Amino acid sequence: MKNFIIFATFLALAFSGCKTAMPETQTANRQTDNQGAQETVKIGEGIYKVGFMTNPQTANAGEPTELMFTVKNKKDETIRDLQIVHEKPIHLLVVSEDLNEFYHLHPEAQTDGVYKTSFTFPNGGNFRLYADFTANNSAQIVQDFPLTVSGNQRPPVELKADEKLQKTVNGLRVTMKPDSDLAANKEMRLNFQVTDANTNKPVTDLENYLGAKAHFVIISQDLQEFVHAHPMSTDNVKGAEHSHEMNSMPHEKLQSPNEKLNGVDSESIVSAHVTFPKAGLHKIFAQFQRAGQVITVPFTVNVKEGVEEKPIDLSKAKFPAGAFKIIVSKDGFTPSEISFKQGLPLKLAFYRGDAQNCGSEVIFKDLHITKKLPVGKVVLVDIPTDTAGEFSFACGMNMFKGKIVVQ
Ligand SMILES: [Cu+2]
């Protein structure tokens, strides 16, 4: 079972309202023994070696192929306890190069520390695999791997923007309603109105699929931009973990289930916040579950050039003397790690320069502190430094992370 040379380029986690700090890829070592090829990736303070291999060595269309992943930390220890996010340790999204095929798989942990799943590719050709996982104390990691499958290839399908953002799949008619023009570098909300194609009635019996009312996977035509987003959900508004407590978007108004959006029962509307980092064709795979069946509804959109990102203007921010500045931007918290002397008073001054991020609140779980971070306002948080220790903090979506080390 020799390894398959796989190039791991690290993807910018560009959408999903929340960008983690841009990871750098360092191709450190390449082993070609039966451990397979692995790449070293750096994210935040963590360094991980992510390996991918297939069995058989060459994947053949029409035959089961084992897709195997290993994640190792910088001490070369195999990580066997990836965080369970949306009910799974790894979400593996597989698309064909022309984005005409889409598969959502879940490699499971094996006793040897490998995460494995078996899949039968219906066609030969070039595919891209996106492994979406979160190691302990790390931000979400999305690692992509190209894979060539041998066997008969179907003719490629040209990617074209949909004229009408309405699709019917397996009795579900889904209408996508962006709340503004689709342009890059702008946070927007994509509303998906779900109707029963037979009765024309709003669908109110969507089931949770992997712990969420829907899953959205958005991939750019060049396969470089990837997002795995989840809907903002009324019943999760309280649960910091899942709630997309994003900024000044009106979703707060959707708190009570019997609210209406454009006259349609909110029960049948699922929304997600996204920011497209660049212009061009993107494919959106919206997944819903109804009557036990997972239904994937694809949309293709052409995103326009957006306004240039302006650097955060700190000139108007009034930071009190002696306060420790932490800037909140699309890249997370800057700085994200602060070491501080025990016994000295520590006042943090958070400043969020614009709304192009999901840092609308900061949560210090251990200190039971949650503070809203309105745009353009300096928000102060006093950190107790009488005892040495670490205080982690995160954004409302648990995507941006930081820590204070008192020593
Ligand atoms: Cu998944």
Tab-separated table of C-alpha atoms and ligand atoms in Angstrom:
chain	number	residue	atom	x	y	z
A	1	MET	CA	0.000	0.000	0.000
A	2	LYS	CA	2.400	2.605	-1.269
A	3	ASN	CA	1.556	6.168	-0.955
A	4	PHE	CA	0.033	8.377	-3.547
A	5	ILE	CA	1.901	11.601	-4.147
A	6	ILE	CA	-0.515	14.197	-2.992
A	7	PHE	CA	0.190	17.893	-2.964
A	8	ALA	CA	-1.389	19.655	-0.056
A	9	THR	CA	-1.880	23.312	-0.678
A	10	PHE	CA	-3.406	25.085	2.200
A	11	LEU	CA	-6.548	26.940	1.498
A	12	ALA	CA	-7.583	30.320	2.659
A	13	LEU	CA	-10.605	29.876	4.646
A	14	ALA	CA	-12.273	32.604	2.932
A	15	PHE	CA	-16.019	32.580	3.450
A	16	SER	CA	-18.245	31.711	6.244
A	17	GLY	CA	-18.313	35.144	7.664
A	18	CYS	CA	-15.316	34.210	9.654
A	19	LYS	CA	-11.822	33.979	8.294
A	20	THR	CA	-9.248	32.346	10.467
A	21	ALA	CA	-5.796	33.900	10.310
A	22	MET	CA	-4.319	33.075	6.916
A	23	PRO	CA	-2.236	29.952	7.390
A	24	GLU	CA	1.118	29.549	5.685
A	25	THR	CA	2.132	26.368	4.068
A	26	GLN	CA	5.657	25.148	4.651
A	27	THR	CA	6.525	22.058	2.717
A	28	ALA	CA	8.936	20.663	5.248
A	29	ASN	CA	9.486	16.991	4.756
A	30	ARG	CA	8.229	14.497	2.329
A	31	GLN	CA	8.299	10.859	3.273
A	32	THR	CA	7.564	8.247	0.674
A	33	ASP	CA	7.377	5.144	2.865
A	34	ASN	CA	4.029	3.559	3.708
A	35	GLN	CA	3.291	6.581	5.867
A	36	GLY	CA	2.487	8.286	2.597
A	37	ALA	CA	3.320	11.815	1.552
A	38	GLN	CA	2.589	14.429	4.157
A	39	GLU	CA	2.801	18.134	4.279
A	40	THR	CA	3.525	20.387	7.195
A	41	VAL	CA	1.029	23.137	7.746
A	42	LYS	CA	1.183	25.966	10.193
A	43	ILE	CA	-1.953	27.513	11.621
A	44	GLY	CA	-1.826	30.000	14.454
A	45	GLU	CA	0.694	28.639	16.909
A	46	GLY	CA	0.079	25.072	15.873
A	47	ILE	CA	2.059	23.035	13.376
A	48	TYR	CA	0.374	20.000	11.904
A	49	LYS	CA	1.401	17.305	9.454
A	50	VAL	CA	-1.566	16.213	7.442
A	51	GLY	CA	-1.204	13.059	5.415
A	52	PHE	CA	-3.485	11.632	2.782
A	53	MET	CA	-3.281	8.314	1.011
A	54	THR	CA	-5.565	5.996	-0.852
A	55	ASN	CA	-5.926	2.245	-0.983
A	56	PRO	CA	-5.524	0.966	-3.627
A	57	GLN	CA	-2.638	3.220	-4.592
A	58	THR	CA	-4.473	4.268	-7.751
A	59	ALA	CA	-8.153	5.000	-7.275
A	60	ASN	CA	-10.262	3.364	-9.961
A	61	ALA	CA	-13.680	4.568	-11.003
A	62	GLY	CA	-16.440	2.110	-10.108
A	63	GLU	CA	-14.347	0.388	-7.432
A	64	PRO	CA	-14.312	1.179	-3.684
A	65	THR	CA	-11.340	3.363	-2.676
A	66	GLU	CA	-10.226	3.877	0.904
A	67	LEU	CA	-9.495	7.547	1.592
A	68	MET	CA	-7.187	7.820	4.599
A	69	PHE	CA	-6.054	10.864	6.560
A	70	THR	CA	-3.594	11.289	9.371
A	71	VAL	CA	-3.007	14.417	11.386
A	72	LYS	CA	0.192	14.759	13.414
A	73	ASN	CA	1.321	17.490	15.777
A	74	LYS	CA	4.723	19.133	15.747
A	75	LYS	CA	6.056	16.358	18.024
A	76	ASP	CA	5.084	13.918	15.255
A	77	GLU	CA	2.436	12.410	17.504
A	78	THR	CA	-0.657	11.168	15.715
A	79	ILE	CA	-3.698	13.193	16.735
A	80	ARG	CA	-6.472	10.704	17.484
A	81	ASP	CA	-8.933	13.117	19.114
A	82	LEU	CA	-9.902	15.679	16.518
A	83	GLN	CA	-12.731	17.829	17.815
A	84	ILE	CA	-16.221	16.586	16.962
A	85	VAL	CA	-17.687	19.482	14.993
A	86	HIS	CA	-21.185	19.068	13.596
A	87	GLU	CA	-21.154	15.487	14.845
A	88	LYS	CA	-18.042	14.424	12.951
A	89	PRO	CA	-14.236	14.590	13.403
A	90	ILE	CA	-13.603	15.292	9.727
A	91	HIS	CA	-15.931	16.601	7.059
A	92	LEU	CA	-14.557	15.533	3.697
A	93	LEU	CA	-15.978	17.433	0.755
A	94	VAL	CA	-15.150	15.911	-2.624
A	95	VAL	CA	-15.770	17.712	-5.909
A	96	SER	CA	-14.934	16.992	-9.523
A	97	GLU	CA	-12.650	19.517	-11.177
A	98	ASP	CA	-15.602	21.031	-13.087
A	99	LEU	CA	-17.644	21.213	-9.850
A	100	ASN	CA	-20.339	19.084	-11.463
A	101	GLU	CA	-19.954	16.316	-8.863
A	102	PHE	CA	-20.144	16.899	-5.108
A	103	TYR	CA	-19.843	14.372	-2.273
A	104	HIS	CA	-19.916	14.946	1.499
A	105	LEU	CA	-18.112	12.135	3.342
A	106	HIS	CA	-16.997	11.493	6.919
A	107	PRO	CA	-13.730	9.640	7.554
A	108	GLU	CA	-13.966	7.899	10.918
A	109	ALA	CA	-11.192	7.326	13.453
A	110	GLN	CA	-9.535	3.901	13.269
A	111	THR	CA	-7.630	2.252	16.107
A	112	ASP	CA	-4.318	3.062	14.393
A	113	GLY	CA	-5.060	6.798	14.433
A	114	VAL	CA	-5.951	6.976	10.749
A	115	TYR	CA	-9.239	8.609	9.785
A	116	LYS	CA	-10.703	6.512	7.013
A	117	THR	CA	-13.728	6.271	4.734
A	118	SER	CA	-14.430	4.246	1.630
A	119	PHE	CA	-15.858	5.793	-1.524
A	120	THR	CA	-16.551	4.627	-5.055
A	121	PHE	CA	-15.921	7.322	-7.644
A	122	PRO	CA	-18.511	6.986	-10.411
A	123	ASN	CA	-16.206	8.509	-13.020
A	124	GLY	CA	-12.505	8.837	-13.684
A	125	GLY	CA	-10.939	12.268	-13.783
A	126	ASN	CA	-9.513	14.953	-11.560
A	127	PHE	CA	-11.090	15.597	-8.208
A	128	ARG	CA	-10.343	17.912	-5.284
A	129	LEU	CA	-10.795	16.735	-1.694
A	130	TYR	CA	-11.266	19.235	1.141
A	131	ALA	CA	-10.670	17.827	4.625
A	132	ASP	CA	-12.309	20.135	7.163
A	133	PHE	CA	-11.312	19.419	10.762
A	134	THR	CA	-10.376	21.080	14.042
A	135	ALA	CA	-7.566	19.842	16.266
A	136	ASN	CA	-7.752	20.638	19.960
A	137	ASN	CA	-6.789	24.234	20.693
A	138	SER	CA	-6.549	25.023	17.033
A	139	ALA	CA	-8.733	26.968	14.692
A	140	GLN	CA	-10.618	25.135	11.998
A	141	ILE	CA	-8.301	23.674	9.380
A	142	VAL	CA	-9.304	23.009	5.801
A	143	GLN	CA	-6.699	21.072	3.831
A	144	ASP	CA	-7.226	20.278	0.206
A	145	PHE	CA	-5.757	17.430	-1.823
A	146	PRO	CA	-6.002	16.867	-5.560
A	147	LEU	CA	-6.777	13.298	-6.623
A	148	THR	CA	-6.782	11.729	-10.065
A	149	VAL	CA	-9.102	8.758	-10.468
A	150	SER	CA	-8.436	6.378	-13.332
A	151	GLY	CA	-11.229	5.026	-15.481
A	152	ASN	CA	-13.807	6.360	-17.917
A	153	GLN	CA	-14.219	10.080	-17.794
A	154	ARG	CA	-17.502	11.822	-18.536
A	155	PRO	CA	-17.472	14.943	-20.712
A	156	PRO	CA	-16.690	18.040	-18.621
A	157	VAL	CA	-19.628	20.316	-17.806
A	158	GLU	CA	-19.063	24.016	-18.315
A	159	LEU	CA	-19.626	26.066	-15.157
A	160	LYS	CA	-22.169	28.789	-15.916
A	161	ALA	CA	-23.886	31.257	-13.568
A	162	ASP	CA	-27.534	30.405	-12.975
A	163	GLU	CA	-29.969	32.784	-14.642
A	164	LYS	CA	-32.553	32.068	-11.959
A	165	LEU	CA	-31.503	31.365	-8.365
A	166	GLN	CA	-34.192	28.737	-7.919
A	167	LYS	CA	-33.658	24.984	-8.077
A	168	THR	CA	-35.897	21.983	-7.503
A	169	VAL	CA	-34.319	18.759	-6.273
A	170	ASN	CA	-36.213	15.733	-4.931
A	171	GLY	CA	-39.406	17.696	-4.263
A	172	LEU	CA	-37.639	20.629	-2.609
A	173	ARG	CA	-37.800	23.950	-4.429
A	174	VAL	CA	-35.095	26.218	-3.042
A	175	THR	CA	-34.883	29.900	-3.876
A	176	MET	CA	-31.680	31.690	-2.976
A	177	LYS	CA	-32.123	35.346	-2.023
A	178	PRO	CA	-28.901	37.214	-1.277
A	179	ASP	CA	-29.638	40.292	0.830
A	180	SER	CA	-27.410	42.409	-1.465
A	181	ASP	CA	-25.539	42.265	-4.783
A	182	LEU	CA	-23.055	39.394	-4.948
A	183	ALA	CA	-19.769	41.255	-4.707
A	184	ALA	CA	-16.401	40.274	-3.254
A	185	ASN	CA	-15.125	41.459	0.133
A	186	LYS	CA	-18.524	42.312	1.418
A	187	GLU	CA	-20.315	40.463	4.141
A	188	MET	CA	-23.734	39.385	3.064
A	189	ARG	CA	-26.519	37.062	4.006
A	190	LEU	CA	-27.705	34.341	1.726
A	191	ASN	CA	-31.322	33.430	2.445
A	192	PHE	CA	-32.591	30.104	1.195
A	193	GLN	CA	-36.351	29.836	1.007
A	194	VAL	CA	-37.435	26.213	0.991
A	195	THR	CA	-40.778	25.311	-0.587
A	196	ASP	CA	-42.452	21.972	-1.256
A	197	ALA	CA	-42.426	21.638	-5.047
A	198	ASN	CA	-45.646	19.608	-5.036
A	199	THR	CA	-47.788	21.648	-2.663
A	200	ASN	CA	-46.079	25.033	-3.200
A	201	LYS	CA	-46.253	25.414	0.552
A	202	PRO	CA	-43.269	26.618	2.646
A	203	VAL	CA	-41.419	23.595	4.020
A	204	THR	CA	-41.487	23.541	7.810
A	205	ASP	CA	-40.306	19.988	8.410
A	206	LEU	CA	-36.610	20.291	7.586
A	207	GLU	CA	-34.616	18.022	9.861
A	208	ASN	CA	-31.228	18.703	11.383
A	209	TYR	CA	-28.459	17.234	9.253
A	210	LEU	CA	-25.230	16.787	11.204
A	211	GLY	CA	-26.560	19.073	13.904
A	212	ALA	CA	-27.566	21.950	11.678
A	213	LYS	CA	-30.574	22.938	9.649
A	214	ALA	CA	-28.406	22.980	6.546
A	215	HIS	CA	-24.840	22.889	5.334
A	216	PHE	CA	-23.443	25.221	2.736
A	217	VAL	CA	-20.266	24.438	0.865
A	218	ILE	CA	-19.055	27.166	-1.459
A	219	ILE	CA	-16.141	26.606	-3.832
A	220	SER	CA	-14.615	28.966	-6.366
A	221	GLN	CA	-14.192	27.881	-10.004
A	222	ASP	CA	-10.409	27.635	-9.557
A	223	LEU	CA	-10.983	25.372	-6.498
A	224	GLN	CA	-8.836	27.751	-4.420
A	225	GLU	CA	-11.547	29.259	-2.246
A	226	PHE	CA	-13.576	27.038	0.027
A	227	VAL	CA	-16.153	27.542	2.720
A	228	HIS	CA	-18.169	25.151	4.815
A	229	ALA	CA	-20.849	27.355	6.365
A	230	HIS	CA	-23.782	26.641	8.642
A	231	PRO	CA	-27.019	28.486	9.020
A	232	MET	CA	-27.766	31.003	11.645
A	233	SER	CA	-30.425	29.305	13.677
A	234	THR	CA	-33.062	30.915	15.897
A	235	ASP	CA	-32.874	28.182	18.504
A	236	ASN	CA	-29.098	28.451	18.632
A	237	VAL	CA	-28.907	32.174	19.180
A	238	LYS	CA	-28.191	31.481	22.818
A	239	GLY	CA	-25.515	28.818	22.102
A	240	ALA	CA	-22.356	30.822	21.367
A	241	GLU	CA	-20.838	27.743	19.754
A	242	HIS	CA	-23.192	27.642	16.813
A	243	SER	CA	-24.837	31.013	16.619
A	244	HIS	CA	-23.601	33.164	13.844
A	245	GLU	CA	-23.833	36.182	16.100
A	246	MET	CA	-22.697	38.364	13.289
A	247	ASN	CA	-22.828	42.072	13.419
A	248	SER	CA	-25.577	44.338	12.483
A	249	MET	CA	-27.349	41.948	10.144
A	250	PRO	CA	-31.065	41.876	10.916
A	251	HIS	CA	-31.056	38.228	11.873
A	252	GLU	CA	-31.686	39.194	15.460
A	253	LYS	CA	-35.172	40.025	14.289
A	254	LEU	CA	-35.639	36.382	13.445
A	255	GLN	CA	-35.474	35.429	17.106
A	256	SER	CA	-39.093	34.327	17.339
A	257	PRO	CA	-39.917	31.439	14.970
A	258	ASN	CA	-43.215	32.968	13.845
A	259	GLU	CA	-41.435	35.954	12.350
A	260	LYS	CA	-41.824	36.482	8.624
A	261	LEU	CA	-39.158	37.422	6.062
A	262	ASN	CA	-40.581	39.130	2.986
A	263	GLY	CA	-43.946	37.721	4.072
A	264	VAL	CA	-42.631	34.121	4.189
A	265	ASP	CA	-42.640	32.019	7.369
A	266	SER	CA	-39.084	32.095	8.792
A	267	GLU	CA	-39.400	28.370	9.525
A	268	SER	CA	-38.854	27.721	5.841
A	269	ILE	CA	-35.970	30.129	5.447
A	270	VAL	CA	-32.413	29.158	6.204
A	271	SER	CA	-29.739	31.841	6.102
A	272	ALA	CA	-26.007	32.014	6.285
A	273	HIS	CA	-23.523	34.833	6.383
A	274	VAL	CA	-20.786	34.754	3.820
A	275	THR	CA	-18.051	36.956	2.496
A	276	PHE	CA	-16.744	36.097	-0.961
A	277	PRO	CA	-13.028	36.989	-0.891
A	278	LYS	CA	-12.772	37.385	-4.629
A	279	ALA	CA	-14.824	37.823	-7.757
A	280	GLY	CA	-15.619	35.100	-10.266
A	281	LEU	CA	-17.761	31.999	-10.623
A	282	HIS	CA	-18.526	30.103	-7.433
A	283	LYS	CA	-20.604	26.984	-6.884
A	284	ILE	CA	-22.789	26.791	-3.751
A	285	PHE	CA	-23.873	23.348	-2.564
A	286	ALA	CA	-26.754	23.747	-0.119
A	287	GLN	CA	-27.603	20.555	1.780
A	288	PHE	CA	-30.858	19.972	3.604
A	289	GLN	CA	-32.408	16.921	5.231
A	290	ARG	CA	-36.058	16.023	4.957
A	291	ALA	CA	-37.796	12.751	5.771
A	292	GLY	CA	-34.402	11.193	6.469
A	293	GLN	CA	-33.052	12.081	3.035
A	294	VAL	CA	-30.141	14.468	2.449
A	295	ILE	CA	-30.876	16.717	-0.517
A	296	THR	CA	-28.102	18.696	-2.193
A	297	VAL	CA	-29.193	21.779	-4.098
A	298	PRO	CA	-26.497	23.431	-6.235
A	299	PHE	CA	-26.345	27.081	-7.281
A	300	THR	CA	-23.751	28.749	-9.480
A	301	VAL	CA	-23.195	32.464	-9.014
A	302	ASN	CA	-20.929	35.026	-10.572
A	303	VAL	CA	-19.478	37.288	-7.860
A	304	LYS	CA	-18.634	40.831	-8.943
A	305	GLU	CA	-15.452	42.702	-8.068
A	306	GLY	CA	-15.870	44.230	-4.658
A	307	VAL	CA	-14.637	47.379	-3.081
A	308	GLU	CA	-10.993	47.400	-2.116
A	309	GLU	CA	-10.419	46.428	1.499
A	310	LYS	CA	-9.373	49.478	3.413
A	311	PRO	CA	-6.911	49.089	6.311
A	312	ILE	CA	-8.547	49.587	9.700
A	313	ASP	CA	-8.526	53.258	10.678
A	314	LEU	CA	-7.469	53.530	14.328
A	315	SER	CA	-7.305	57.321	14.358
A	316	LYS	CA	-10.808	57.653	15.802
A	317	ALA	CA	-10.366	54.944	18.454
A	318	LYS	CA	-9.907	56.342	21.961
A	319	PHE	CA	-7.757	53.799	23.834
A	320	PRO	CA	-7.380	54.586	27.548
A	321	ALA	CA	-3.759	54.950	28.681
A	322	GLY	CA	-2.180	51.684	29.736
A	323	ALA	CA	-4.846	49.558	28.090
A	324	PHE	CA	-3.703	46.630	25.950
A	325	LYS	CA	-5.005	47.073	22.378
A	326	ILE	CA	-6.484	44.089	20.581
A	327	ILE	CA	-7.671	44.780	17.036
A	328	VAL	CA	-10.517	42.633	15.659
A	329	SER	CA	-10.494	42.235	11.885
A	330	LYS	CA	-11.086	39.645	9.186
A	331	ASP	CA	-7.805	38.074	10.303
A	332	GLY	CA	-9.040	37.523	13.837
A	333	PHE	CA	-7.643	39.023	17.036
A	334	THR	CA	-4.350	40.918	16.714
A	335	PRO	CA	-2.417	40.105	18.805
A	336	SER	CA	-4.023	36.754	19.566
A	337	GLU	CA	-1.632	35.743	22.300
A	338	ILE	CA	-0.595	37.999	25.189
A	339	SER	CA	1.806	37.137	27.977
A	340	PHE	CA	1.361	39.315	31.044
A	341	LYS	CA	3.033	39.693	34.417
A	342	GLN	CA	1.117	38.295	37.376
A	343	GLY	CA	-0.162	40.920	39.809
A	344	LEU	CA	-0.164	43.874	37.404
A	345	PRO	CA	-3.579	45.281	36.403
A	346	LEU	CA	-4.534	44.211	32.885
A	347	LYS	CA	-7.148	46.099	30.911
A	348	LEU	CA	-7.756	44.844	27.372
A	349	ALA	CA	-9.116	47.309	24.821
A	350	PHE	CA	-10.830	45.510	21.931
A	351	TYR	CA	-11.428	47.534	18.780
A	352	ARG	CA	-13.390	46.266	15.794
A	353	GLY	CA	-12.697	48.480	12.796
A	354	ASP	CA	-15.297	47.117	10.375
A	355	ALA	CA	-18.074	44.588	10.074
A	356	GLN	CA	-16.271	42.339	7.581
A	357	ASN	CA	-15.751	39.677	10.231
A	358	CYS	CA	-17.741	37.747	12.775
A	359	GLY	CA	-16.016	39.234	15.808
A	360	SER	CA	-19.243	40.840	16.988
A	361	GLU	CA	-18.600	39.553	20.440
A	362	VAL	CA	-15.722	38.218	22.526
A	363	ILE	CA	-16.195	35.392	25.023
A	364	PHE	CA	-13.874	34.541	27.941
A	365	LYS	CA	-15.436	31.215	28.887
A	366	ASP	CA	-13.309	30.620	32.000
A	367	LEU	CA	-14.045	34.151	33.241
A	368	HIS	CA	-17.737	34.051	32.290
A	369	ILE	CA	-17.254	37.290	30.402
A	370	THR	CA	-19.095	37.974	27.154
A	371	LYS	CA	-18.814	41.398	25.588
A	372	LYS	CA	-20.461	42.732	22.427
A	373	LEU	CA	-17.946	44.387	20.088
A	374	PRO	CA	-19.840	47.000	18.089
A	375	VAL	CA	-17.949	48.396	15.082
A	376	GLY	CA	-15.865	51.517	15.804
A	377	LYS	CA	-16.143	51.283	19.605
A	378	VAL	CA	-13.326	50.571	22.095
A	379	VAL	CA	-14.559	47.846	24.466
A	380	LEU	CA	-12.673	47.303	27.706
A	381	VAL	CA	-12.266	44.006	29.542
A	382	ASP	CA	-10.473	43.726	32.888
A	383	ILE	CA	-8.530	40.505	33.300
A	384	PRO	CA	-7.739	39.270	36.834
A	385	THR	CA	-3.960	38.707	37.116
A	386	ASP	CA	-3.701	37.787	40.794
A	387	THR	CA	-3.155	34.120	39.904
A	388	ALA	CA	-0.936	32.741	37.135
A	389	GLY	CA	-2.732	30.873	34.387
A	390	GLU	CA	-4.135	30.970	30.867
A	391	PHE	CA	-7.393	32.629	29.844
A	392	SER	CA	-8.576	31.717	26.366
A	393	PHE	CA	-11.012	33.900	24.478
A	394	ALA	CA	-12.888	33.475	21.215
A	395	CYS	CA	-15.378	35.149	18.899
A	396	GLY	CA	-19.063	34.229	19.094
A	397	MET	CA	-18.578	31.566	16.424
A	398	ASN	CA	-15.610	30.081	18.215
A	399	MET	CA	-13.561	30.658	15.095
A	400	PHE	CA	-11.245	33.488	16.127
A	401	LYS	CA	-9.232	32.412	19.131
A	402	GLY	CA	-6.776	34.042	21.494
A	403	LYS	CA	-5.286	33.614	24.935
A	404	ILE	CA	-3.869	35.600	27.803
A	405	VAL	CA	-0.987	33.944	29.633
A	406	VAL	CA	-0.532	35.360	33.125
A	407	GLN	CA	2.813	34.329	34.564
B	1	CU	CU	-19.813	16.741	7.044
